[in-house]
Coordinates of C-alpha atoms in Angstrom, one line a residue:
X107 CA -192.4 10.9 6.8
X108 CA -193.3 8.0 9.1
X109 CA -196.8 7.2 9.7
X110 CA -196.7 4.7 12.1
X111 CA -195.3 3.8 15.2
X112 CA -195.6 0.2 14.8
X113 CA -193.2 -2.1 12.8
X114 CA -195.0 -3.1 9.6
X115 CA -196.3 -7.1 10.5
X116 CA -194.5 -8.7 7.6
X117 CA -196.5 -12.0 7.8
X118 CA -199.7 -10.4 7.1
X119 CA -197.8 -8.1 4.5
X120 CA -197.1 -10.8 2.8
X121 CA -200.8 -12.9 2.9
X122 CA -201.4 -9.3 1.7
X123 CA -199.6 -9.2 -1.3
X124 CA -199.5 -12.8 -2.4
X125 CA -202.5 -15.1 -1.6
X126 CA -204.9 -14.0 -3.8
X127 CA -202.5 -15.2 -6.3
X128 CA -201.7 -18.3 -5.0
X129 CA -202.9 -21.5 -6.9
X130 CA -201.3 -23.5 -4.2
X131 CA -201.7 -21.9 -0.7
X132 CA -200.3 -23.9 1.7
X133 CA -199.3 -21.1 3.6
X134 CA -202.6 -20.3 5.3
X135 CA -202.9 -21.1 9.2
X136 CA -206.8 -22.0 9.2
X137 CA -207.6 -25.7 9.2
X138 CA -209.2 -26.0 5.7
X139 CA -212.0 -23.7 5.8
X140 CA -215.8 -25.0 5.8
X141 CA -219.3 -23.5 4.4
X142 CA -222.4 -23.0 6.8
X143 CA -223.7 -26.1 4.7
X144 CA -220.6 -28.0 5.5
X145 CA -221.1 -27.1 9.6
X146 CA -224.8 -28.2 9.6
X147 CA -223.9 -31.4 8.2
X148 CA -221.1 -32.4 11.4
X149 CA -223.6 -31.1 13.5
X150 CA -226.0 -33.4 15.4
X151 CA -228.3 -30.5 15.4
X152 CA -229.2 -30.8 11.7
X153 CA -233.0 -29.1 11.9
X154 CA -231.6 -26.0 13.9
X155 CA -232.0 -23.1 11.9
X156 CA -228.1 -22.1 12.6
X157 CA -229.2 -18.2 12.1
X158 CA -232.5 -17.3 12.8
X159 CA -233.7 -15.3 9.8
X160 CA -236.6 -13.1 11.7
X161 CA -233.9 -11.6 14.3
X162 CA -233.6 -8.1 14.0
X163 CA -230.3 -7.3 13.0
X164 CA -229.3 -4.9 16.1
X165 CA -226.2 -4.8 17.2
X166 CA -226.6 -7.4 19.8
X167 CA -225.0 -8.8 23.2
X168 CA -221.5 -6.5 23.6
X169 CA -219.8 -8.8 25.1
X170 CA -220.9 -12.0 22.9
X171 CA -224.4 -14.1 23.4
X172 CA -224.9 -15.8 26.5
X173 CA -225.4 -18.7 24.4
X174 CA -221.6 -18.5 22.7
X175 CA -220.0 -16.8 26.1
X176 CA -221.6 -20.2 27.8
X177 CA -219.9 -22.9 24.9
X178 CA -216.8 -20.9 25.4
X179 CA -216.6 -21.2 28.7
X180 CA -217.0 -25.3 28.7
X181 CA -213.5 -25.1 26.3
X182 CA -211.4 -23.9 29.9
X183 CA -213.5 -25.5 32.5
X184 CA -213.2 -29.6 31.7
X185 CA -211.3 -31.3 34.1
X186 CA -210.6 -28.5 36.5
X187 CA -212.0 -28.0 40.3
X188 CA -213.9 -24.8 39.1
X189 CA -215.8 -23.9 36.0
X190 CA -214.9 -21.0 34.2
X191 CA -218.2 -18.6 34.3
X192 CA -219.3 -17.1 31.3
X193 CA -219.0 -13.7 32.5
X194 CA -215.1 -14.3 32.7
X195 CA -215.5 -14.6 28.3
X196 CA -215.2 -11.3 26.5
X197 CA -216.0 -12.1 22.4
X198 CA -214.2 -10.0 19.9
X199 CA -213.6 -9.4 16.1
X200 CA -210.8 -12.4 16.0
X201 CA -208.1 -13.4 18.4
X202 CA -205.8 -11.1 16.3
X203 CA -208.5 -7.7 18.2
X204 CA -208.1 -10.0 21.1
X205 CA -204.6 -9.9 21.5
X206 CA -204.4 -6.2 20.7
X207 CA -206.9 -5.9 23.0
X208 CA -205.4 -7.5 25.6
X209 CA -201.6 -5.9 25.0
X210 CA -203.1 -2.3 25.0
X211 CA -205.2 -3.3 28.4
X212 CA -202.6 -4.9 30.6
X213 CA -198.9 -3.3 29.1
X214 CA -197.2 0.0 28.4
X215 CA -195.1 2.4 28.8
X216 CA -192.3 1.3 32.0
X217 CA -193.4 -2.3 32.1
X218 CA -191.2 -5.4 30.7
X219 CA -192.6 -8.2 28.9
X220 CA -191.3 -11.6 27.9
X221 CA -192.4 -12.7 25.0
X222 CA -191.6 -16.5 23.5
X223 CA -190.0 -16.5 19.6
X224 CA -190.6 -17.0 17.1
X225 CA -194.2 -16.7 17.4
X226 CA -196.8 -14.3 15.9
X227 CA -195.4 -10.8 15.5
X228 CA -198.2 -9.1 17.3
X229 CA -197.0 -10.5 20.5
X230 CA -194.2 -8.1 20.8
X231 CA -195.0 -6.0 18.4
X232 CA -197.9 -4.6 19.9
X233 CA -196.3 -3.7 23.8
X234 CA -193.4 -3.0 22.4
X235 CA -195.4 -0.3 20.6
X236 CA -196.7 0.3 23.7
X237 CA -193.9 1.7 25.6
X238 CA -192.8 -1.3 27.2
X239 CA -189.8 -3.4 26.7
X240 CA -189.5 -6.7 25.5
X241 CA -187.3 -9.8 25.9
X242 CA -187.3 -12.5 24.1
X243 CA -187.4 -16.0 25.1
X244 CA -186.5 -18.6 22.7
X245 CA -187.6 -21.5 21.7
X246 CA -184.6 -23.8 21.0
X247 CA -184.2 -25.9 18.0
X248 CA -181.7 -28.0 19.0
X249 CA -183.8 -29.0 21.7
X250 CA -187.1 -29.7 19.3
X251 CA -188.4 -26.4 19.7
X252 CA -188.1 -26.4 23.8
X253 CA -188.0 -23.3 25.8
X254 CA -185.7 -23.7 29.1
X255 CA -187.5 -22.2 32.5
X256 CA -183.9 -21.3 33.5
X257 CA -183.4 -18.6 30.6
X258 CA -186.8 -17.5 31.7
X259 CA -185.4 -17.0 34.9
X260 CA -182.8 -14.8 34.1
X261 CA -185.0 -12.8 31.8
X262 CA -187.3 -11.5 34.9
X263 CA -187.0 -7.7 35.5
X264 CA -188.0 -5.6 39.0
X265 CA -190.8 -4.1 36.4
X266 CA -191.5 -7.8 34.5
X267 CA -195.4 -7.2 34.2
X268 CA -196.3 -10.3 31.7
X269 CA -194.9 -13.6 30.2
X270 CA -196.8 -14.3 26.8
X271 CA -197.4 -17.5 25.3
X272 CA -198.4 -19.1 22.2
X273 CA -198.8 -22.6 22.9
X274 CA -199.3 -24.7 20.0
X275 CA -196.4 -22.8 18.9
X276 CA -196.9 -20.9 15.8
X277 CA -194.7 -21.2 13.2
X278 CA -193.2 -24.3 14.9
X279 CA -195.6 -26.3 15.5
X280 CA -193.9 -27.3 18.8
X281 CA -196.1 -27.7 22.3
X282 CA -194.6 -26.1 25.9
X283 CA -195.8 -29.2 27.8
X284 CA -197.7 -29.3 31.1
X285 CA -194.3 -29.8 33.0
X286 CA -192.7 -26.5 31.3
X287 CA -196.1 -24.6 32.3
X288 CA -196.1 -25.6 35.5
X289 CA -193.0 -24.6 36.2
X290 CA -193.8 -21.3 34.1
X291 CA -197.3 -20.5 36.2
X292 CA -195.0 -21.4 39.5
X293 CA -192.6 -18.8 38.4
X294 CA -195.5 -16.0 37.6
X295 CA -197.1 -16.4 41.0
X296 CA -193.4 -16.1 43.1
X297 CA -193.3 -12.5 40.8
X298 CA -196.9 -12.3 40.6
X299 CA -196.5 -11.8 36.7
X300 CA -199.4 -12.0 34.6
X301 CA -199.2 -15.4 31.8
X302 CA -200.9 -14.5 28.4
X303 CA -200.9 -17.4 26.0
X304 CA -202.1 -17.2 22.8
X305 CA -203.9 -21.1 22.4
X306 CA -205.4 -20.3 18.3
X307 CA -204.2 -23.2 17.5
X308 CA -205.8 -25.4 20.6
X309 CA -206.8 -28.2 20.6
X310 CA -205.0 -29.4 17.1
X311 CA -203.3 -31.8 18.7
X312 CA -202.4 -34.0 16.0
X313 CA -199.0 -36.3 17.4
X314 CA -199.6 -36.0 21.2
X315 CA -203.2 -37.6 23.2
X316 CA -205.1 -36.1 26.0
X317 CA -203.5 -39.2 28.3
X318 CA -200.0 -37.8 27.6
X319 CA -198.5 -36.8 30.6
X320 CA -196.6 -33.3 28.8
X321 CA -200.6 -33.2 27.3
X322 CA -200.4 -29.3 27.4
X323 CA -203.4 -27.7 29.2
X324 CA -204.9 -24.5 28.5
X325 CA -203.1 -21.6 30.7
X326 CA -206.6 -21.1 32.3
X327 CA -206.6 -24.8 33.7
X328 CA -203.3 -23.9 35.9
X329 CA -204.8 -22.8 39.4
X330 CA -203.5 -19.4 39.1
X331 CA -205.8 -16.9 38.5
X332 CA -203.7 -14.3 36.7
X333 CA -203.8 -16.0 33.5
X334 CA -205.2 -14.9 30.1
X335 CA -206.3 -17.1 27.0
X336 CA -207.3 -15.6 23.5
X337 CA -208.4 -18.0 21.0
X338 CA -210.2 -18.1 17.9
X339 CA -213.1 -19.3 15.7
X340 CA -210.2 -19.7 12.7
X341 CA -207.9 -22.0 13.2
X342 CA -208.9 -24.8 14.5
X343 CA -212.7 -23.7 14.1
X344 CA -212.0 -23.9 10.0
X345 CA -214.7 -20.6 10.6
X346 CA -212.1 -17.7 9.8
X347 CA -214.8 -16.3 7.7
X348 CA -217.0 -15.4 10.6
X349 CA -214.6 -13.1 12.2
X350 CA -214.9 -14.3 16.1
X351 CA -212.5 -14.7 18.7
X352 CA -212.5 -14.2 22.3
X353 CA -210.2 -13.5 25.8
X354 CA -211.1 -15.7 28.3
X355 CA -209.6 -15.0 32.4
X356 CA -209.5 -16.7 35.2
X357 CA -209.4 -12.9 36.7
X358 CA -212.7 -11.2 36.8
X359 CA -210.6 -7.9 37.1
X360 CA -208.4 -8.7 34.0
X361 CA -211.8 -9.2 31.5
X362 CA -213.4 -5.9 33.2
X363 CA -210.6 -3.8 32.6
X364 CA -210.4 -5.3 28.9
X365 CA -213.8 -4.8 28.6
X366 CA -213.5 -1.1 29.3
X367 CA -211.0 -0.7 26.7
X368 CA -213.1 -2.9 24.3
X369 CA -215.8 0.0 24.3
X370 CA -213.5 2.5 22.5
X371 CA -213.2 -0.2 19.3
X372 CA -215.9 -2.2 19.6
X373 CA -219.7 -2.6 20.4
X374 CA -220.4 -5.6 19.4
X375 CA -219.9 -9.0 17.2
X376 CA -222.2 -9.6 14.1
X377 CA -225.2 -11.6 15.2
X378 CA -224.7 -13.8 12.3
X379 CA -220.9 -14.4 13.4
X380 CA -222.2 -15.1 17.1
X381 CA -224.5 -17.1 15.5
X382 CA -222.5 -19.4 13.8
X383 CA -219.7 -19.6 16.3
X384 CA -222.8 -20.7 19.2
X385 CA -224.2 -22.9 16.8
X386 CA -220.6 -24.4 15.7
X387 CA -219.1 -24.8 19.5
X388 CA -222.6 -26.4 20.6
X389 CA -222.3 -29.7 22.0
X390 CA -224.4 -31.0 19.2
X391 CA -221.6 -29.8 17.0
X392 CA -217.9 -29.0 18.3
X393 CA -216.9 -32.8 18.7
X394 CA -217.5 -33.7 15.3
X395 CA -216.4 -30.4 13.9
X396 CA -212.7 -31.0 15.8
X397 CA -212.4 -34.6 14.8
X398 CA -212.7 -33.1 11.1
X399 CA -210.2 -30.8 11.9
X400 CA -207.8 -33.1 13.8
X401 CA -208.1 -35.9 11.1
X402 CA -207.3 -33.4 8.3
X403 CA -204.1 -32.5 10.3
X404 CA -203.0 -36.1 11.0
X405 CA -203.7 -37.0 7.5
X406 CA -201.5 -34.1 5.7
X407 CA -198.9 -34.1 8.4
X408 CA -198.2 -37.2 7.1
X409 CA -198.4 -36.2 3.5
X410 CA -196.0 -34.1 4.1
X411 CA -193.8 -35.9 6.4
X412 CA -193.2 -38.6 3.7
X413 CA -192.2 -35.5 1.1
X414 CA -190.1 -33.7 3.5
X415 CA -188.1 -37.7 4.0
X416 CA -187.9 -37.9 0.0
X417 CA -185.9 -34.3 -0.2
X418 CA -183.9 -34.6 2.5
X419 CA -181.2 -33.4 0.6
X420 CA -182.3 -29.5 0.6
X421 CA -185.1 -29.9 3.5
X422 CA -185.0 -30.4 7.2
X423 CA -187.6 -29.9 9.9
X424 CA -188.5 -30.7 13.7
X425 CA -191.9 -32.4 12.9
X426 CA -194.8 -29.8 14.6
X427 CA -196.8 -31.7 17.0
X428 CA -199.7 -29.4 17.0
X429 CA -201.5 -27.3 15.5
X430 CA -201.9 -26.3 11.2
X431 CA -198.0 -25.2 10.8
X432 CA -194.4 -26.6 10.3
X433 CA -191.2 -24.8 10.1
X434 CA -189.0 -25.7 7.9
X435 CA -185.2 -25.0 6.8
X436 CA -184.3 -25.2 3.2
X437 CA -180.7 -25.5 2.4
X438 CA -178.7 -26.0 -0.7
X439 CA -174.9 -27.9 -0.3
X440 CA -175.3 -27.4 3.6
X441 CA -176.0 -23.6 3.5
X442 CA -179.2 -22.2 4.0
X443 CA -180.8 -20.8 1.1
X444 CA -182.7 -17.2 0.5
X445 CA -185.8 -18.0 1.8
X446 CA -187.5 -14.9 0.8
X447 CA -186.5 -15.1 -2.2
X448 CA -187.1 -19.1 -2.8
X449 CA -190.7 -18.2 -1.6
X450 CA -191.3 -15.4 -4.4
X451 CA -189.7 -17.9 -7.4
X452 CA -191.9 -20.9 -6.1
X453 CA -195.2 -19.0 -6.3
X454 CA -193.8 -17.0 -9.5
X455 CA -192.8 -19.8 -11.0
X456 CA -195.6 -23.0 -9.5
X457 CA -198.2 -20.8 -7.8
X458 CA -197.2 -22.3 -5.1
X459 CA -197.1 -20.0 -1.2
X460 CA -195.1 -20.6 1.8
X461 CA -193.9 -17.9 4.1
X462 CA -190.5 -16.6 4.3
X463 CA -189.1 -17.3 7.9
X464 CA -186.8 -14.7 8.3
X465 CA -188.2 -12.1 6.6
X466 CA -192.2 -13.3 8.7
X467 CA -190.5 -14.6 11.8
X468 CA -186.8 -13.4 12.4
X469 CA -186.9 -9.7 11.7
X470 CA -184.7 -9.8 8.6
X471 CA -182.2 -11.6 11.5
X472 CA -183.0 -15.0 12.5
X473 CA -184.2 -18.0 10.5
X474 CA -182.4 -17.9 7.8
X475 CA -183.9 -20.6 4.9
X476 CA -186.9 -21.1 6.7
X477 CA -190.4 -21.3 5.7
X478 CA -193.7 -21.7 7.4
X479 CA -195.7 -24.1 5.4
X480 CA -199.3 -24.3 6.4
X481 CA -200.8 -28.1 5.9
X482 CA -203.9 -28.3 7.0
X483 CA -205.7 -27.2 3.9
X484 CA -207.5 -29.4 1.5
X485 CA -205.8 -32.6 1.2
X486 CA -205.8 -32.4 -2.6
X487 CA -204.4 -29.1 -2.1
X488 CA -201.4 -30.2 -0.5
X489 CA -200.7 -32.9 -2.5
X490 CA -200.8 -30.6 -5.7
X491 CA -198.8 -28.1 -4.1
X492 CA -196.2 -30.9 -3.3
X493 CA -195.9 -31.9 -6.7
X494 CA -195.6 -28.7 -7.7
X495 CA -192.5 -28.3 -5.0
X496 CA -191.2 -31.1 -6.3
X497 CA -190.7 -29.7 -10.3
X498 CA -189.6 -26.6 -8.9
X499 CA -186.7 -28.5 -7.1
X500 CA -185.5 -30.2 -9.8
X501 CA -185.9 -27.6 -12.5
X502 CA -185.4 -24.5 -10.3
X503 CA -183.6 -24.8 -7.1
X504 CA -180.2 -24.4 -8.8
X505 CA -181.2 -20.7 -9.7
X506 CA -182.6 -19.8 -5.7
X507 CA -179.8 -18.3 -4.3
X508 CA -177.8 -18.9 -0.6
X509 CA -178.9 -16.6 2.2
X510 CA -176.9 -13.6 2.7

């Protein structure tokens, strides 16, 4: 008897299953996560008392602190000709209650969404649950991950409500530059389509600067107002312990009708997770607590750059530009190996995890010899992991067998 009406969401399925067993996760999305201790030492702030231990633990501000709704809203109002208000923040349980949130607000049943892929299953997972239909627009590897505006054009349908992003690309690591937005946010206003985008992985930007011309800004900093951000104290926060994410609009209407939905699931954040997202995206704190967090990345991109080079006899990749993830093929004699299964013999065998593409990413279709490999964990992590890739490649690949 089914239960649900809801495909199962096979990349959490399979954190579920296998990363409390991992001796080598680099898997995991989250730059390398850091202690409270950790945070009050980036911080310039280093006498703050980062949560007050006489508060009473009521349930708090519903729609987040002024203090955190205010640092949140500096992240989309930089370099723009007007500030994003703090009332136009809505904090929730994680950007993955954010983008449900979102979907079940602003899609359903008769309404078409496009939705880029891969990306996070929830994207079209969730309206297609919904009732509405979904088309997806690919990002193409033979053009390093690119999407092309002109596919987008033919996808657009008399009942096209929404275009949803996820820019840094997850599991690609790729960027939509600021040319491809524009052109994207043009397209949205001449059907007056809504542009959700997904922006976890902002502002991990570890091979492109800020002075960049295809620098990718956040949807919100695109002079139309019918945009939508979620984002995340996770990724590239390092704080996924703290549970706090958020949907940020440049539409007062859009937050207010989320926020109305919000009620039925949600009263409020933790104080303490409020807490320690205000006191992490302080200005006494968030600069130092990104560089960490971009350096990491640059550093183990690297690391694994120079490993992916030394086995380029079974591995190839598009190297990810953003972000804490890399997709990358594994083939054996020119054929693209079981990836599902070369992921369940690496960690069987090494303890090492990666995540099956097509089984995570392709819906048992697409991506064949894939994996996601998460890099941004502990250097020394990585590196172990690595070497541990590496025994398993000379004494084991021969047994992993060719994609079916």
């Amino acid at each position: 008897m089914a239960l649900t009406k809801i495909p199962l969401f096979e990349v959490e399925r399979w954190f579920d299953e296998y990363e409390t067993l991992a001796k080598y996760n680099i898997a995991e999305t989250c730059a390398a996560s850091i202690s409270i201790d950790d945070l009050k030492s980036l911080s310039e702030a280093k006498s703050e008392n980062i949560i007050p231990l006489s508060t009473k633990l009521v349930y708090g501000a519903i729609r987040g602190s002024d203090k955190l709704r205010t640092n949140l809203s500096r992240l989309y109002s930089a370099k723009t000709a007007s500030p994003l208000p703090s009332d136009n923040v809505l904090v929730t349980p994680g950007a993955i209650a954010a983008n449900f949130l979102a979907l079940y607000t602003l899609t359903g049943k008769g309404d078409h969404v496009i939705c880029v892929h891969p990306t996070y299953q929830q994207l079209y997972s969730v309206p297609a649950s919904l009732g509405a239909e979904v088309s997806l627009w690919h990002f193409q590897e033979n053009k390093k991950w690119q999407l092309d505006v002109e596919e987008l054009k033919t996808l657009i349908r008399p009942n096209t409500k929404m275009i949803i992003l996820n820019n840094p690309n997850n599991p690609t690591g790729a960027i939509i530059p600021k040319s491809v937005l524009v052109r994207i946010v043009e397209i949205a206003q001449e059907h007056d389509l809504i542009v959700m985008s997904d922006e976890v992985y902002r502002p991990i930007f570890h091979s492109i600067g800020p002075l960049d011309p295809e620098f990718p800004p956040s949807i919100l900093s695109m002079g139309y107002s019918k945009t939508v951000a979620t984002g995340s104290m996770s990724k590239a926060y390092a704080l996924a312990g703290i549970r706090v994410g958020w949907i940020a609009s440049r539409s007062r209407e859009i937050i207010e009708a989320c926020a109305g939905v919000r009620d039925y699931t949600t009263i409020s954040v933790s104080q303490l997770d409020d807490a320690v997202a205000s006191f992490a995206m302080g200005q006494d704190t968030i600069h130092a607590l990104l560089g960490r967090n971009i350096e990491l990345a640059k550093t183990n991109v690297a690391i694994l750059e120079s490993f992916i080079e030394q086995h380029r006899w079974a591995f190839e990749w598009i190297k990810p530009v953003a972000g804490t993830t890399a997709f990358v093929k594994v083939s054996k004699m020119g054929r693209e190996v079981d990836d599902k299964v070369f992921c369940e013999m690496l960690q069987e065998r090494k303890g090492v995890m990666f995540c099956p593409g097509r089984h995570c990413f392709g819906e048992g279709k697409e991506f064949a010899g894939y994996v996601r490999i998460g890099y941004v964990c502990e250097t020394q992590v990585l590196k172990e992991g690595l070497e541990q890739l590496r025994v398993f490649m000379r004494e084991d690949f021969n047994e992993v067998p060719l994609a079916p």
